[in-house]
mmCIF file of C-alpha atoms in Angstrom:
data_model
loop_
_atom_site.group_PDB
_atom_site.id
_atom_site.type_symbol
_atom_site.label_atom_id
_atom_site.label_comp_id
_atom_site.label_asym_id
_atom_site.label_seq_id
_atom_site.Cartn_x
_atom_site.Cartn_y
_atom_site.Cartn_z
ATOM 1 C CA PRO A 674 -24.943 9.755 16.533
ATOM 2 C CA LEU A 675 -24.777 6.203 15.246
ATOM 3 C CA VAL A 676 -23.820 5.139 11.715
ATOM 4 C CA TYR A 677 -23.839 1.928 9.697
ATOM 5 C CA PHE A 678 -20.608 0.275 8.603
ATOM 6 C CA SER A 679 -21.460 -2.423 6.079
ATOM 7 C CA GLY A 680 -20.561 -4.108 2.836
ATOM 8 C CA TYR A 681 -19.486 -7.339 1.167
ATOM 9 C CA ALA A 682 -16.077 -8.908 1.681
ATOM 10 C CA ARG A 683 -15.563 -10.846 -1.536
ATOM 11 C CA ASP A 684 -12.618 -11.726 -3.727
ATOM 12 C CA GLU A 685 -12.751 -8.941 -6.291
ATOM 13 C CA GLU A 686 -10.120 -10.670 -8.433
ATOM 14 C CA GLN A 687 -12.590 -13.472 -9.236
ATOM 15 C CA PHE A 688 -15.469 -13.390 -11.678
ATOM 16 C CA GLU A 689 -19.046 -13.875 -10.510
ATOM 17 C CA PRO A 690 -19.998 -15.499 -8.308
ATOM 18 C CA LYS A 691 -17.226 -13.924 -6.253
ATOM 19 C CA PRO A 692 -16.278 -16.112 -3.268
ATOM 20 C CA PRO A 693 -16.581 -14.558 0.214
ATOM 21 C CA LEU A 694 -13.451 -13.693 2.173
ATOM 22 C CA PRO A 695 -13.051 -14.196 5.955
ATOM 23 C CA VAL A 696 -12.474 -10.530 6.785
ATOM 24 C CA VAL A 697 -12.569 -9.287 10.379
ATOM 25 C CA PHE A 698 -12.962 -5.620 11.350
ATOM 26 C CA GLU A 699 -11.851 -4.360 14.777
ATOM 27 C CA PHE A 700 -12.479 -0.770 15.893
ATOM 28 C CA TYR A 701 -10.115 0.643 18.540
ATOM 29 C CA GLY A 702 -10.016 3.991 20.291
ATOM 30 C CA VAL A 703 -7.508 6.253 18.588
ATOM 31 C CA GLY A 704 -4.066 5.681 20.027
ATOM 32 C CA THR A 705 -5.256 2.944 22.416
ATOM 33 C CA ASN A 706 -5.663 -0.811 22.602
ATOM 34 C CA ASP A 707 -9.278 -0.442 23.757
ATOM 35 C CA LEU A 708 -11.536 -2.480 21.473
ATOM 36 C CA ALA A 709 -14.816 -0.641 20.905
ATOM 37 C CA TYR A 710 -16.480 -2.800 18.219
ATOM 38 C CA ASN A 711 -15.751 -5.751 16.009
ATOM 39 C CA THR A 712 -17.534 -7.581 13.231
ATOM 40 C CA SER A 713 -16.819 -10.371 10.738
ATOM 41 C CA ALA A 714 -17.926 -11.070 7.198
ATOM 42 C CA ASP A 715 -20.529 -13.818 6.793
ATOM 43 C CA VAL A 716 -18.954 -17.068 5.606
ATOM 44 C CA GLU A 717 -21.789 -17.668 3.112
ATOM 45 C CA ASP A 718 -21.934 -14.396 1.214
ATOM 46 C CA GLY A 719 -19.310 -12.117 2.785
ATOM 47 C CA TYR A 720 -21.858 -9.601 4.081
ATOM 48 C CA TYR A 721 -21.085 -7.579 7.219
ATOM 49 C CA ASN A 722 -23.083 -4.875 8.980
ATOM 50 C CA ILE A 723 -22.460 -3.130 12.282
ATOM 51 C CA THR A 724 -23.764 0.023 13.936
ATOM 52 C CA ILE A 725 -21.066 2.136 15.556
ATOM 53 C CA GLU A 726 -20.657 5.544 17.106
ATOM 54 C CA ALA A 727 -19.753 8.207 14.572
ATOM 55 C CA LYS A 728 -16.166 9.188 15.353
ATOM 56 C CA SER A 729 -12.565 8.327 14.486
ATOM 57 C CA TYR A 730 -11.034 4.902 15.124
ATOM 58 C CA ASP A 731 -7.865 2.949 14.699
ATOM 59 C CA LEU A 732 -9.308 0.322 12.371
ATOM 60 C CA LEU A 733 -7.678 -3.110 12.197
ATOM 61 C CA ILE A 734 -8.690 -5.301 9.263
ATOM 62 C CA LYS A 735 -7.645 -8.962 9.190
ATOM 63 C CA LEU A 736 -7.671 -11.282 6.192
ATOM 64 C CA PHE A 737 -6.182 -14.745 6.658
ATOM 65 C CA ASN A 738 -2.765 -14.040 8.222
ATOM 66 C CA GLU A 739 -2.482 -10.590 6.666
ATOM 67 C CA SER A 740 -3.679 -7.328 8.193
ATOM 68 C CA ILE A 741 -4.229 -3.657 7.500
ATOM 69 C CA LYS A 742 -4.146 -1.076 10.307
ATOM 70 C CA MET A 743 -5.675 2.304 9.491
ATOM 71 C CA TYR A 744 -4.875 4.919 12.143
ATOM 72 C CA SER A 745 -7.113 7.868 13.069
ATOM 73 C CA THR A 746 -9.794 6.901 10.581
ATOM 74 C CA PRO A 747 -12.940 9.074 10.747
ATOM 75 C CA ILE A 748 -16.196 7.160 10.224
ATOM 76 C CA LEU A 749 -18.818 9.872 10.530
ATOM 77 C CA VAL A 750 -21.532 8.790 8.071
ATOM 78 C CA ASP A 751 -23.102 5.539 6.898
ATOM 79 C CA THR A 752 -20.444 3.705 4.889
ATOM 80 C CA PHE A 753 -20.994 0.875 2.400
ATOM 81 C CA ASN A 754 -18.132 -1.207 1.038
ATOM 82 C CA PRO A 755 -15.487 0.896 2.775
ATOM 83 C CA ILE A 756 -12.742 -1.432 1.568
ATOM 84 C CA ILE A 757 -12.487 -4.088 -1.125
ATOM 85 C CA PHE A 758 -10.099 -7.030 -1.391
ATOM 86 C CA GLY A 759 -8.835 -9.420 -3.995
ATOM 87 C CA ILE A 760 -6.418 -12.327 -3.876
ATOM 88 C CA ILE A 761 -3.861 -11.807 -6.659
ATOM 89 C CA PRO A 762 -2.168 -14.912 -8.118
ATOM 90 C CA VAL A 763 1.598 -14.475 -7.812
ATOM 91 C CA SER A 764 1.927 -15.386 -11.494
ATOM 92 C CA LYS A 765 0.268 -12.032 -12.296
ATOM 93 C CA VAL A 766 2.877 -10.157 -10.280
ATOM 94 C CA GLY A 767 5.943 -11.409 -12.116
ATOM 95 C CA LYS A 768 8.719 -13.965 -11.832
ATOM 96 C CA GLY A 769 11.066 -14.556 -8.952
ATOM 97 C CA PRO A 770 10.675 -15.273 -5.219
ATOM 98 C CA ILE A 771 7.160 -13.805 -4.812
ATOM 99 C CA LEU A 772 5.335 -15.288 -1.824
ATOM 100 C CA LYS A 773 1.814 -13.816 -1.952
ATOM 101 C CA ALA A 774 -0.153 -10.835 -3.219
ATOM 102 C CA LEU A 775 -3.460 -9.081 -2.657
ATOM 103 C CA ARG A 776 -5.480 -6.134 -3.857
ATOM 104 C CA ALA A 777 -6.827 -3.637 -1.330
ATOM 105 C CA GLU A 778 -8.539 -0.312 -1.951
ATOM 106 C CA THR A 779 -10.543 1.941 0.334
ATOM 107 C CA ILE A 780 -12.765 5.013 0.351
ATOM 108 C CA LEU A 781 -11.741 5.780 3.930
ATOM 109 C CA ASN A 782 -9.144 8.325 4.980
ATOM 110 C CA SER A 783 -6.563 7.797 7.689
ATOM 111 C CA SER A 784 -3.487 9.508 9.074
ATOM 112 C CA TYR A 785 -1.389 6.544 7.963
ATOM 113 C CA THR A 786 -1.862 2.888 7.085
ATOM 114 C CA LEU A 787 0.259 -0.184 7.785
ATOM 115 C CA VAL A 788 0.023 -3.319 5.658
ATOM 116 C CA SER A 789 1.365 -6.528 7.192
ATOM 117 C CA PHE A 790 2.175 -9.812 5.423
ATOM 118 C CA ASP A 791 2.940 -13.079 7.199
ATOM 119 C CA TYR A 792 5.931 -15.135 5.995
ATOM 120 C CA SER A 793 5.896 -17.917 8.611
ATOM 121 C CA LEU A 794 5.455 -20.642 5.972
ATOM 122 C CA TRP A 795 8.819 -19.664 4.448
ATOM 123 C CA ARG A 796 10.796 -18.975 7.643
ATOM 124 C CA ASP A 797 12.970 -22.093 7.143
ATOM 125 C CA SER A 798 12.993 -22.089 3.351
ATOM 126 C CA SER A 799 16.346 -22.525 1.619
ATOM 127 C CA GLU A 800 14.968 -20.793 -1.493
ATOM 128 C CA ILE A 801 13.915 -17.542 0.188
ATOM 129 C CA ASN A 802 16.208 -15.098 1.967
ATOM 130 C CA VAL A 803 13.761 -13.747 4.534
ATOM 131 C CA ASN A 804 16.202 -10.960 5.428
ATOM 132 C CA LYS A 805 15.638 -9.489 1.977
ATOM 133 C CA LEU A 806 11.831 -9.652 1.918
ATOM 134 C CA ALA A 807 9.819 -6.486 1.362
ATOM 135 C CA ILE A 808 6.371 -5.325 0.327
ATOM 136 C CA TYR A 809 5.960 -4.175 -3.268
ATOM 137 C CA GLN A 810 3.106 -1.984 -4.485
ATOM 138 C CA CYS A 811 1.481 -1.476 -7.870
ATOM 139 C CA LYS A 812 -0.751 1.596 -7.699
ATOM 140 C CA ASP A 813 -1.943 1.043 -11.278
ATOM 141 C CA TRP A 814 -3.391 -2.418 -10.762
ATOM 142 C CA VAL A 815 -5.802 -3.519 -13.518
ATOM 143 C CA PRO A 816 -8.426 -5.917 -12.051
ATOM 144 C CA TYR A 817 -8.196 -9.496 -13.350
ATOM 145 C CA GLU A 818 -5.182 -8.631 -15.515
ATOM 146 C CA GLY A 819 -2.069 -7.268 -13.859
ATOM 147 C CA CYS A 820 -0.001 -4.204 -13.099
ATOM 148 C CA GLY A 821 -0.531 -1.330 -15.503
ATOM 149 C CA GLY A 822 2.659 0.332 -14.264
ATOM 150 C CA ASN A 823 5.534 -1.022 -12.200
ATOM 151 C CA TRP A 824 5.853 -2.906 -8.934
ATOM 152 C CA VAL A 825 7.799 -0.633 -6.591
ATOM 153 C CA ARG A 826 9.651 -1.849 -3.505
ATOM 154 C CA LEU A 827 8.477 -0.060 -0.351
ATOM 155 C CA ALA A 828 10.505 0.723 2.749
ATOM 156 C CA SER A 829 9.626 -2.316 4.841
ATOM 157 C CA VAL A 830 10.249 -3.590 8.362
ATOM 158 C CA ILE A 831 10.831 -7.297 9.047
ATOM 159 C CA ASP A 832 9.409 -8.480 12.369
ATOM 160 C CA LYS A 833 11.365 -11.702 12.876
ATOM 161 C CA LYS A 834 9.669 -12.460 16.183
ATOM 162 C CA ASN A 835 6.205 -12.663 14.645
ATOM 163 C CA TYR A 836 7.304 -13.507 11.073
ATOM 164 C CA LYS A 837 5.757 -10.372 9.602
ATOM 165 C CA VAL A 838 6.801 -7.795 7.016
ATOM 166 C CA LEU A 839 5.215 -4.342 7.395
ATOM 167 C CA ALA A 840 5.136 -1.155 5.341
ATOM 168 C CA ASN A 841 3.459 2.240 5.538
ATOM 169 C CA VAL A 842 1.315 2.538 2.404
ATOM 170 C CA SER A 843 -1.357 4.450 0.573
ATOM 171 C CA LEU A 844 -4.139 1.878 0.354
ATOM 172 C CA GLU A 845 -4.619 1.546 -3.395
ATOM 173 C CA GLY A 846 -3.841 -1.072 -6.005
ATOM 174 C CA GLY A 847 -1.952 -4.294 -5.506
ATOM 175 C CA PHE A 848 0.512 -5.390 -2.836
ATOM 176 C CA ALA A 849 2.975 -8.281 -2.952
ATOM 177 C CA LEU A 850 5.389 -9.872 -0.520
ATOM 178 C CA ALA A 851 8.587 -10.694 -2.386
ATOM 179 C CA GLN A 852 12.351 -10.827 -2.261
ATOM 180 C CA TYR A 853 12.407 -9.143 -5.652
ATOM 181 C CA VAL A 854 10.048 -8.890 -8.624
ATOM 182 C CA CYS A 855 11.464 -9.965 -11.964
ATOM 183 C CA GLY A 856 9.767 -8.017 -14.741
ATOM 184 C CA ASN A 857 9.303 -4.637 -13.070
ATOM 185 C CA GLY A 858 12.087 -3.041 -15.104
ATOM 186 C CA ILE A 859 14.351 -2.492 -12.079
ATOM 187 C CA CYS A 860 17.506 -4.549 -11.488
ATOM 188 C CA GLU A 861 17.906 -5.138 -7.750
ATOM 189 C CA PRO A 862 21.149 -7.102 -7.270
ATOM 190 C CA ARG A 863 21.332 -6.356 -3.543
ATOM 191 C CA TYR A 864 18.181 -8.463 -3.092
ATOM 192 C CA GLY A 865 19.333 -11.413 -5.197
ATOM 193 C CA GLU A 866 18.316 -10.342 -8.698
ATOM 194 C CA SER A 867 20.911 -10.850 -11.429
ATOM 195 C CA THR A 868 21.401 -11.463 -15.135
ATOM 196 C CA ALA A 869 21.320 -15.205 -14.473
ATOM 197 C CA VAL A 870 17.852 -15.170 -12.862
ATOM 198 C CA CYS A 871 16.274 -12.148 -14.574
ATOM 199 C CA PRO A 872 17.991 -10.932 -17.755
ATOM 200 C CA GLU A 873 14.988 -8.786 -18.639
ATOM 201 C CA ASP A 874 15.627 -6.574 -15.591
ATOM 202 C CA CYS A 875 19.404 -7.099 -15.466
ATOM 203 C CA PRO A 876 20.562 -7.342 -19.116
ATOM 204 C CA PRO A 877 24.099 -8.632 -19.709
ATOM 205 C CA SER A 878 26.878 -6.116 -20.295
ATOM 206 C CA PRO A 879 27.758 -5.462 -23.960
ATOM 207 C CA PRO A 880 30.807 -7.391 -25.217
ATOM 208 C CA PRO A 881 34.153 -5.535 -25.301
ATOM 209 C CA PRO A 882 35.204 -4.076 -28.672
ATOM 210 C CA THR A 883 37.179 -6.451 -30.895
ATOM 211 C CA ALA A 884 40.771 -5.694 -31.910
ATOM 212 C CA PRO A 885 41.353 -4.549 -35.531
ATOM 213 C CA PRO A 886 42.596 -7.193 -37.994
ATOM 214 C CA GLY A 887 46.286 -8.055 -37.732
ATOM 215 C CA VAL A 888 46.681 -6.996 -34.115
ATOM 216 C CA GLY A 889 47.681 -9.962 -31.978
ATOM 217 C CA ALA A 890 46.517 -10.663 -28.490
ATOM 218 C CA GLY A 891 48.542 -8.829 -25.894
ATOM 219 C CA VAL A 892 50.264 -6.621 -28.486
ATOM 220 C CA GLY A 893 47.832 -3.760 -28.259
ATOM 221 C CA VAL A 894 46.616 -1.497 -30.979
ATOM 222 C CA ALA A 895 49.170 -0.644 -33.664
ATOM 223 C CA PRO A 896 50.005 3.060 -33.982
ATOM 224 C CA PRO A 897 48.565 4.780 -37.009
ATOM 225 C CA VAL A 898 50.772 4.789 -40.125
ATOM 226 C CA ALA A 899 51.617 8.215 -41.575
ATOM 227 C CA PRO A 900 50.353 8.592 -45.135
ATOM 228 C CA VAL A 901 52.953 8.598 -47.911
ATOM 229 C CA VAL A 902 53.091 11.959 -49.710
ATOM 230 C CA PRO A 903 54.336 11.629 -53.292
ATOM 231 C CA ALA A 904 57.286 13.844 -54.343
ATOM 232 C CA PRO A 905 56.477 16.694 -56.710
ATOM 233 C CA PRO A 906 57.278 16.047 -60.409
ATOM 234 C CA ARG A 907 60.723 17.125 -61.668
ATOM 235 C CA VAL A 908 60.752 20.152 -64.042
ATOM 236 C CA PRO A 909 63.046 19.728 -67.137
ATOM 237 C CA PHE A 910 66.181 21.950 -66.917
ATOM 238 C CA VAL A 911 66.866 23.837 -70.190
ATOM 239 C CA ILE A 912 69.823 26.245 -70.773
ATOM 240 C CA LYS A 913 69.227 29.009 -73.236
ATOM 241 C CA THR A 914 72.079 31.233 -74.658
ATOM 242 C CA THR A 915 72.535 34.096 -77.140
ATOM 243 C CA LEU A 916 76.225 33.437 -77.890
ATOM 244 C CA VAL A 917 77.147 33.111 -81.609
ATOM 245 C CA PHE A 918 80.048 30.808 -82.603
#
């Protein structure tokens, strides 16, 4: 049987009228590079509509230089708005070396999903250590506002040949490409975060205890002084006698 695959590709992080996004959908045979169908969102309103055979596909979704690959994805019934997108301003992610961010959520199921971000614009940057880039996810993304939970660093792979960073994800919430995220409550010194650049995540160590008064530097702490115990009072010595003179 045939089914409809349709919807609107619009920036769901913008208020109405939401601008269209240049999303491309490519349907491949499962486990192959054989392209079965492809369709693109209309540049005027973001609408897309394609009739496909009802079965499972490896679905590749492209947006700008980013992509989402959903493997073994069953599309067995008519599907409207199977996935929504939003371009998240990096200022809503946090502080620090954050390159780009987007929102992506789907009603489709898949065996696993890869999200890919492109970092080619920063490949020669002196301010970004591309070897420490990773994808962060906020599953509790609040539309138009920000992360309702924490941005969590995902196990990521850096493809230096194609200038991509990839991660296996559950497709929900917000995603960001960053070296680290200042403000997520996690100090990540191995990725460049420190007290100097993000004291809210990496608070300074408490100062050492001060020496007690009268103890000089380098002398150490004086030993405790034994308390002085007062001597017991003397009892008057009286001699009594019965002798008669």
